[in-house]
């Protein structure tokens, strides 16, 4: 007869983040390990299967793990395409601003294989042992009907994956054990079975088990001493597979969890032999994620073998959490990952169809949230087979940072329409074992980061000779909207933390006092704009069978014209009219009408016009004009703070009164005009300055040396659709694209309207993903009709 030992309920207090110890400290090690910022990138692709001649479009989201919000400081994201062999095919550098970026990849004639992988990572991420990079398999359809499909020959029985995972990490004799079950086929897909059998070492029946559609299951059983259980599955075709549990421990502790409506119950169980050995010893229960933790002390006695800790939902961090049990020597002996669902993790938007015309539909996205949201949307034919991402933004930011392996259909676990999703997610987490973060690494001494947190790229230009006193160096690039005139102290010029475009054209010239420009060709060095990256093959378990898909279309670039690319640039706004409508009241100086010599500074010009220009330790202040015509720039002023309020300064239509450092070193010949005087509407003096564009500057100074920058960021290109031969062909219906709309930002309680082409489709599938400013996530699938509003 089996007697259950008495269950002791522990009423414990938690020890928070402010408790530290001078000895080997779990808390200090944990805090130090996760102190540095960590980036988690995710790419929302417009689809995952492509026709030759299309583009892969994506929006990048980079999360900051410690805050679960968009990373405010990340700027450099590397997006790499790998072949299935792991060979790097291409890499591009994507500019990220406030956690968001976008880009595209040409699926051109060089994509000769069926499958490739897209990976996204940063240089800083290379410092960490845990791999949180983004990786997605993509497929390319080919119209070559004569291409033979290679199908592996294999023994079906050898390609089943049948694994057993004891909850907490190990088995214990004379105790109630819980084991997670994982069963997959040769194509890495879960296998659902109604009944498997558990037998003891004598072949006697013990119990049955089952798995769900993802091949996941769980069963509990009492494990007697000197016995090994075998799990057996027999398929309808007669094939049998089995797996034995690993050798159980005689002395040890089990860790098990049960999700409740109010929170989670944590059960610590041992056997009578261990209970006697643990008398009066204290273990530590550590509940944590990468941002915070709570600590509980477990005091053992000889009478009890089961100890229960009940945690309320409101006392648990939202999302994924890890429970780790430490012995008295502070060694981690058991661990379990669990999920705490909370509505604050997610948000929703309304996607409304306003009207339909013959060739397009009007879309309105409504944000009822009291915060700003950032979205990207892909529009595909309703019966598409081309959209099969391995992850969504929800699984990428919530689940993946804590688990080691690839998850089948991770969105299922975050879809509110799936009734049993939370129970099945818990099955998944049992089979994942310990979390991604090894306590050996956490306790080891933290290494100094070897890889920089990159922000832009640094470029150094080296001249053959240093410029003379009457010479300045001019650098301009229309593609980068860059124009610089500088007088270097030596032969070297630096452009640091820049976002220059790869293969963009630069122009160099050496200017003298007589405004003549001669060509100069400096040598170029730059910080790295690529990284050495490898394909993470542990995430990719390849199928041994593959469907042969054939495109009815030839390459969309063969004999078919496509729309010209539209390059997106951020240009300075030039108010060419008057200065806020008061030009007739101001004194205006146009540089074309003046004799401006090389080296004349804007601040010197303003000082000559009787403005009180003060420069104090790098800070610049401009006070109102004085009647004294002999006034010049100085470094002292008794009342510059009062005078600062009397002059408001504008550059290209934007006020820079509080950012006058912009004028430091600004040359007069880079401006188009300067206007100043009294503004009646503001009751003080104003200065308006308008600068030359790069094109205007180049026309004014035509003798320049041209060269193309071999490094830099990828160009941002507006979405365009290739010219498909037919919108009604089955190839287009299954694998074509209709529209892609990235960079949607909607203020709180606001809406966003745009139009989408129909492309002769009766119904359209919309895949929407995004994040709010506080870190809430959305993954949404909507069906649109071209006939009526939804």
Coordinates of N, CA and C in Angstrom, one line a residue, residues 593-748:
X593 N 25.3 87.4 -53.4 CA 25.5 88.8 -53.7 C 26.7 89.4 -52.9
X594 N 27.4 88.5 -52.1 CA 28.5 88.9 -51.3 C 29.8 88.3 -51.7
X595 N 30.8 88.9 -51.3 CA 32.2 88.3 -51.5 C 32.5 87.5 -50.2
X596 N 32.3 86.3 -50.3 CA 32.5 85.4 -49.1 C 33.8 84.6 -49.4
X597 N 34.7 84.7 -48.5 CA 36.0 84.0 -48.6 C 35.9 82.7 -47.9
X598 N 36.7 81.8 -48.3 CA 36.8 80.5 -47.6 C 37.3 80.7 -46.2
X599 N 36.7 80.1 -45.2 CA 37.1 80.2 -43.8 C 36.2 81.2 -43.0
X600 N 35.4 82.0 -43.7 CA 34.5 82.9 -43.0 C 33.5 82.1 -42.2
X601 N 33.4 82.4 -40.9 CA 32.5 81.6 -40.0 C 31.2 82.4 -39.8
X602 N 30.1 81.7 -39.6 CA 28.8 82.3 -39.4 C 28.8 83.2 -38.1
X603 N 29.4 82.7 -37.1 CA 29.5 83.4 -35.8 C 30.2 84.7 -36.0
X604 N 31.3 84.7 -36.8 CA 32.0 86.0 -37.0 C 31.2 87.0 -37.8
X605 N 30.4 86.5 -38.7 CA 29.5 87.3 -39.5 C 28.5 88.0 -38.6
X606 N 27.9 87.2 -37.7 CA 26.8 87.7 -36.8 C 27.5 88.8 -35.8
X607 N 28.7 88.5 -35.4 CA 29.3 89.4 -34.5 C 29.6 90.8 -35.2
X608 N 30.0 90.6 -36.5 CA 30.2 91.9 -37.3 C 29.0 92.7 -37.5
X609 N 27.8 92.0 -37.4 CA 26.5 92.7 -37.6 C 26.0 93.1 -36.2
X610 N 26.9 93.2 -35.3 CA 26.6 93.8 -33.9 C 25.8 92.9 -33.0
X611 N 25.7 91.6 -33.3 CA 25.1 90.7 -32.3 C 26.1 90.4 -31.2
X612 N 25.6 90.2 -30.0 CA 26.5 89.9 -28.9 C 26.7 88.4 -28.9
X613 N 27.7 88.0 -29.5 CA 28.0 86.5 -29.6 C 29.0 86.2 -28.5
X614 N 28.6 85.2 -27.7 CA 29.4 84.8 -26.5 C 29.8 83.3 -26.7
X615 N 31.0 83.0 -26.5 CA 31.5 81.6 -26.5 C 32.2 81.3 -25.2
X616 N 31.5 80.5 -24.4 CA 32.1 80.2 -23.0 C 32.2 78.7 -22.9
X617 N 33.5 78.2 -22.9 CA 33.8 76.8 -22.6 C 33.0 75.9 -23.6
X618 N 32.9 76.3 -24.8 CA 32.2 75.5 -25.8 C 30.7 75.8 -25.9
X619 N 30.1 76.5 -25.0 CA 28.7 76.9 -25.1 C 28.6 78.2 -25.8
X620 N 27.6 78.3 -26.7 CA 27.4 79.5 -27.5 C 26.1 80.2 -27.1
X621 N 26.2 81.5 -27.0 CA 25.0 82.3 -26.7 C 25.0 83.5 -27.7
X622 N 23.9 83.9 -28.1 CA 23.7 85.1 -29.0 C 22.7 86.0 -28.4
X623 N 23.2 87.2 -28.1 CA 22.4 88.2 -27.5 C 22.0 89.3 -28.5
X624 N 21.1 90.1 -28.2 CA 20.6 91.1 -29.1 C 21.7 92.1 -29.6
X625 N 21.4 92.7 -30.7 CA 22.4 93.6 -31.3 C 22.6 94.9 -30.4
X626 N 23.8 95.4 -30.4 CA 24.2 96.6 -29.6 C 24.4 97.7 -30.6
X627 N 24.2 98.9 -30.1 CA 24.5 100.1 -31.0 C 25.9 100.3 -31.3
X628 N 26.8 99.7 -30.5 CA 28.3 99.9 -30.6 C 28.8 99.1 -31.8
X629 N 29.1 99.8 -32.9 CA 29.5 99.1 -34.1 C 30.9 98.4 -34.0
X630 N 31.6 98.8 -32.9 CA 33.0 98.2 -32.7 C 32.9 96.9 -31.9
X631 N 31.7 96.5 -31.6 CA 31.6 95.3 -30.7 C 32.1 94.0 -31.5
X632 N 32.7 93.2 -30.8 CA 33.2 91.9 -31.4 C 32.9 90.8 -30.4
X633 N 33.2 89.5 -30.9 CA 33.0 88.3 -30.1 C 33.9 88.4 -28.9
X634 N 33.4 87.8 -27.8 CA 34.2 87.8 -26.6 C 33.8 86.5 -25.8
X635 N 34.5 86.3 -24.7 CA 34.2 85.1 -23.9 C 33.6 85.4 -22.6
X636 N 33.2 86.7 -22.4 CA 32.6 87.0 -21.1 C 31.4 87.9 -21.3
X637 N 30.4 87.7 -20.5 CA 29.2 88.6 -20.5 C 28.5 88.5 -19.2
X638 N 28.2 89.7 -18.7 CA 27.5 89.7 -17.4 C 26.0 89.4 -17.5
X639 N 25.5 89.6 -18.7 CA 24.0 89.5 -18.8 C 23.7 88.6 -20.0
X640 N 24.5 87.6 -20.4 CA 24.2 86.9 -21.6 C 22.9 86.1 -21.4
X641 N 22.6 85.6 -20.2 CA 21.4 84.8 -20.0 C 20.2 85.7 -20.4
X642 N 20.1 86.9 -19.9 CA 19.0 87.8 -20.3 C 19.0 88.1 -21.8
X643 N 20.1 88.3 -22.4 CA 20.1 88.6 -23.8 C 19.8 87.4 -24.6
X644 N 20.1 86.2 -24.1 CA 19.7 85.0 -24.9 C 18.2 84.9 -25.2
X645 N 17.4 85.4 -24.2 CA 16.0 85.4 -24.4 C 15.5 86.3 -25.4
X646 N 16.3 87.3 -25.8 CA 15.9 88.4 -26.7 C 16.2 88.0 -28.2
X647 N 16.9 86.9 -28.4 CA 17.2 86.5 -29.8 C 16.8 85.1 -30.0
X648 N 16.0 84.8 -31.0 CA 15.6 83.4 -31.4 C 16.2 83.1 -32.7
X649 N 16.9 81.9 -32.8 CA 17.7 81.6 -34.0 C 17.0 80.4 -34.7
X650 N 16.9 80.5 -36.0 CA 16.3 79.4 -36.8 C 17.3 79.0 -37.9
X651 N 17.4 77.7 -38.2 CA 18.2 77.2 -39.3 C 17.3 76.3 -40.1
X652 N 17.1 76.6 -41.4 CA 16.3 75.9 -42.3 C 14.9 75.6 -41.8
X653 N 14.3 76.7 -41.1 CA 12.9 76.6 -40.6 C 12.8 76.0 -39.3
X654 N 13.8 75.4 -38.7 CA 13.7 74.9 -37.3 C 14.4 75.7 -36.3
X655 N 13.8 75.9 -35.2 CA 14.4 76.8 -34.1 C 15.6 76.0 -33.5
X656 N 16.7 76.7 -33.4 CA 17.9 76.1 -32.7 C 18.4 76.9 -31.6
X657 N 17.5 77.8 -31.0 CA 17.9 78.7 -30.0 C 18.6 78.0 -28.8
X658 N 18.1 76.8 -28.5 CA 18.6 76.0 -27.4 C 19.7 75.0 -27.9
X659 N 20.1 75.1 -29.1 CA 21.1 74.1 -29.7 C 22.1 74.9 -30.5
X660 N 22.6 76.0 -30.0 CA 23.5 76.9 -30.9 C 24.8 76.3 -31.1
X661 N 25.1 75.1 -30.5 CA 26.4 74.4 -30.8 C 26.4 74.0 -32.3
X662 N 25.3 74.0 -32.9 CA 25.2 73.6 -34.4 C 26.0 74.6 -35.2
X663 N 26.1 75.9 -34.7 CA 26.7 77.0 -35.5 C 28.3 76.9 -35.3
X664 N 28.7 76.1 -34.3 CA 30.2 76.1 -34.1 C 30.9 75.5 -35.3
X665 N 31.8 76.3 -35.9 CA 32.5 75.9 -37.1 C 31.8 75.9 -38.4
X666 N 30.5 76.4 -38.4 CA 29.7 76.5 -39.6 C 30.2 77.6 -40.5
X667 N 30.6 77.3 -41.8 CA 31.1 78.3 -42.7 C 30.0 79.0 -43.4
X668 N 30.3 80.3 -43.6 CA 29.3 81.2 -44.2 C 29.0 80.8 -45.6
X669 N 30.0 80.2 -46.3 CA 29.7 79.9 -47.7 C 28.9 78.6 -47.9
X670 N 28.5 78.0 -46.8 CA 27.6 76.8 -46.9 C 26.1 77.3 -46.8
X671 N 25.9 78.6 -46.5 CA 24.6 79.1 -46.4 C 24.1 79.8 -47.7
X672 N 22.8 79.8 -47.8 CA 22.2 80.5 -49.0 C 21.9 82.0 -48.6
X673 N 21.4 82.2 -47.4 CA 21.0 83.5 -46.9 C 20.9 83.6 -45.4
X674 N 21.0 84.8 -44.9 CA 20.8 85.1 -43.5 C 19.9 86.4 -43.4
X675 N 18.8 86.2 -42.6 CA 17.9 87.4 -42.4 C 17.8 87.6 -40.9
X676 N 17.8 88.9 -40.5 CA 17.7 89.2 -39.1 C 17.0 90.5 -38.9
X677 N 16.5 90.7 -37.7 CA 15.8 91.9 -37.3 C 14.8 91.7 -36.2
X678 N 13.9 92.7 -36.0 CA 12.9 92.7 -35.0 C 11.6 92.0 -35.5
X679 N 11.2 91.0 -34.7 CA 9.9 90.3 -35.1 C 8.8 90.8 -34.2
X680 N 7.9 91.6 -34.8 CA 6.8 92.2 -33.9 C 5.9 91.2 -33.2
X681 N 5.7 90.0 -33.8 CA 4.9 89.0 -33.2 C 5.6 88.4 -32.0
X682 N 6.9 88.4 -31.9 CA 7.6 87.8 -30.8 C 8.2 88.8 -29.9
X683 N 8.1 90.0 -30.2 CA 8.6 91.1 -29.3 C 10.1 90.9 -29.0
X684 N 10.9 90.3 -30.0 CA 12.3 90.2 -29.8 C 12.9 90.1 -31.1
X685 N 14.3 90.0 -31.1 CA 15.0 89.8 -32.4 C 15.1 88.4 -32.8
X686 N 15.1 88.2 -34.1 CA 15.2 86.8 -34.7 C 16.3 86.8 -35.7
X687 N 16.8 85.6 -35.9 CA 17.8 85.3 -37.0 C 17.3 84.1 -37.8
X688 N 17.2 84.2 -39.1 CA 16.8 83.1 -39.9 C 18.0 82.8 -40.9
X689 N 18.4 81.5 -40.9 CA 19.5 81.1 -41.8 C 19.0 79.9 -42.7
X690 N 19.4 79.9 -43.9 CA 19.0 78.9 -44.9 C 20.3 78.4 -45.5
X691 N 20.5 77.0 -45.5 CA 21.7 76.4 -46.0 C 21.6 75.9 -47.4
X692 N 22.7 75.8 -48.1 CA 22.7 75.2 -49.4 C 22.4 73.7 -49.3
X693 N 21.7 73.1 -50.2 CA 21.6 71.6 -50.3 C 22.9 71.1 -50.9
X694 N 23.1 69.8 -50.9 CA 24.3 69.2 -51.4 C 24.4 69.5 -53.0
X695 N 23.2 69.4 -53.6 CA 23.2 69.7 -55.1 C 23.5 71.1 -55.4
X696 N 22.9 72.0 -54.6 CA 23.2 73.5 -54.8 C 24.7 73.7 -54.6
X697 N 25.2 73.1 -53.6 CA 26.7 73.3 -53.3 C 27.5 72.8 -54.4
X698 N 27.1 71.6 -55.0 CA 28.0 71.0 -56.0 C 27.9 71.9 -57.3
X699 N 26.7 72.5 -57.6 CA 26.6 73.3 -58.8 C 27.4 74.6 -58.6
X700 N 27.5 75.0 -57.3 CA 28.3 76.2 -57.1 C 29.8 76.0 -57.1
X701 N 30.2 74.8 -56.7 CA 31.6 74.4 -56.7 C 31.7 73.1 -57.5
X702 N 32.1 73.2 -58.7 CA 32.0 72.0 -59.6 C 33.2 71.2 -59.7
X703 N 34.4 71.6 -59.2 CA 35.6 70.8 -59.4 C 35.8 69.9 -58.1
X704 N 35.3 68.7 -58.2 CA 35.4 67.8 -57.1 C 35.8 66.4 -57.6
X705 N 36.5 65.7 -56.7 CA 36.9 64.3 -56.9 C 35.7 63.4 -56.4
X706 N 35.3 62.5 -57.3 CA 34.2 61.6 -56.9 C 34.7 60.3 -56.5
X707 N 34.1 59.7 -55.5 CA 34.4 58.3 -55.2 C 33.1 57.7 -54.5
X708 N 33.0 56.4 -54.5 CA 31.9 55.7 -53.9 C 32.3 55.0 -52.6
X709 N 31.5 55.1 -51.6 CA 31.8 54.6 -50.3 C 31.5 53.0 -50.4
X710 N 32.5 52.2 -50.1 CA 32.3 50.8 -50.2 C 31.6 50.1 -49.0
X711 N 31.3 50.9 -48.0 CA 30.7 50.4 -46.8 C 29.5 51.2 -46.5
X712 N 28.7 50.8 -45.5 CA 27.6 51.6 -45.0 C 26.3 50.9 -44.9
X713 N 25.3 51.6 -44.6 CA 23.9 51.1 -44.4 C 23.2 50.8 -45.7
X714 N 22.3 49.9 -45.7 CA 21.5 49.5 -46.8 C 20.5 50.7 -47.1
X715 N 20.3 50.9 -48.4 CA 19.3 51.9 -48.8 C 17.9 51.5 -48.4
X716 N 17.1 52.5 -48.0 CA 15.7 52.3 -47.7 C 14.9 52.5 -49.0
X717 N 14.2 51.5 -49.3 CA 13.5 51.5 -50.6 C 12.0 51.3 -50.4
X718 N 11.2 52.2 -51.0 CA 9.7 52.1 -50.9 C 9.3 50.8 -51.5
X719 N 8.2 50.2 -51.0 CA 7.7 49.0 -51.5 C 7.2 49.2 -53.0
X720 N 7.5 48.2 -53.8 CA 6.9 48.2 -55.1 C 6.7 46.7 -55.5
X721 N 5.7 46.5 -56.3 CA 5.3 45.1 -56.7 C 5.9 44.8 -58.1
X722 N 6.5 43.6 -58.2 CA 6.9 43.2 -59.6 C 5.7 43.0 -60.5
X723 N 5.9 43.0 -61.8 CA 4.8 42.8 -62.7 C 4.6 41.3 -62.9
X724 N 3.6 40.8 -62.2 CA 3.3 39.4 -62.3 C 2.6 39.2 -63.7
X725 N 2.9 38.1 -64.4 CA 2.2 37.8 -65.6 C 0.7 37.7 -65.5
X726 N 0.3 37.2 -64.3 CA -1.2 37.0 -64.1 C -1.5 37.0 -62.6
X727 N -2.6 37.7 -62.3 CA -3.1 37.6 -60.9 C -4.1 36.5 -60.7
X728 N -4.4 35.8 -61.7 CA -5.4 34.7 -61.6 C -4.7 33.3 -61.7
X729 N -3.5 33.3 -62.0 CA -2.7 32.0 -62.1 C -2.6 31.4 -60.7
X730 N -2.6 30.1 -60.6 CA -2.5 29.4 -59.3 C -1.1 29.8 -58.6
X731 N -0.1 30.0 -59.4 CA 1.2 30.3 -58.8 C 1.1 31.7 -58.0
X732 N 0.4 32.7 -58.6 CA 0.2 33.9 -57.9 C -0.7 33.8 -56.7
X733 N -1.8 33.0 -56.9 CA -2.7 32.9 -55.8 C -2.1 32.2 -54.6
X734 N -1.1 31.2 -54.8 CA -0.5 30.5 -53.7 C 0.7 31.2 -53.2
X735 N 1.5 31.9 -54.1 CA 2.8 32.4 -53.7 C 3.1 33.9 -54.0
X736 N 2.1 34.6 -54.6 CA 2.4 36.0 -54.9 C 2.1 36.9 -53.7
X737 N 2.5 38.2 -53.9 CA 2.3 39.2 -52.9 C 1.4 40.3 -53.4
X738 N 0.6 40.9 -52.6 CA -0.3 42.0 -53.0 C 0.3 43.3 -52.6
X739 N 0.6 43.5 -51.3 CA 1.1 44.8 -50.8 C 1.9 44.5 -49.5
X740 N 2.7 45.5 -49.2 CA 3.5 45.5 -47.9 C 3.5 46.9 -47.4
X741 N 3.1 47.1 -46.2 CA 3.1 48.4 -45.5 C 3.8 48.4 -44.2
X742 N 5.1 48.8 -44.2 CA 5.8 48.9 -42.9 C 5.7 50.3 -42.3
X743 N 6.4 50.5 -41.2 CA 6.6 51.8 -40.6 C 5.3 52.5 -40.3
X744 N 4.3 51.8 -39.8 CA 3.0 52.4 -39.4 C 3.1 52.7 -38.0
X745 N 3.1 54.0 -37.7 CA 3.1 54.4 -36.3 C 1.8 55.2 -36.0
X746 N 1.1 54.9 -35.0 CA -0.2 55.5 -34.7 C -0.2 56.0 -33.3
X747 N -0.4 57.3 -33.1 CA -0.5 57.9 -31.8 C -1.6 57.3 -31.0
X748 N -1.6 57.6 -29.7 CA -2.6 57.0 -28.8 C -4.0 57.6 -29.2

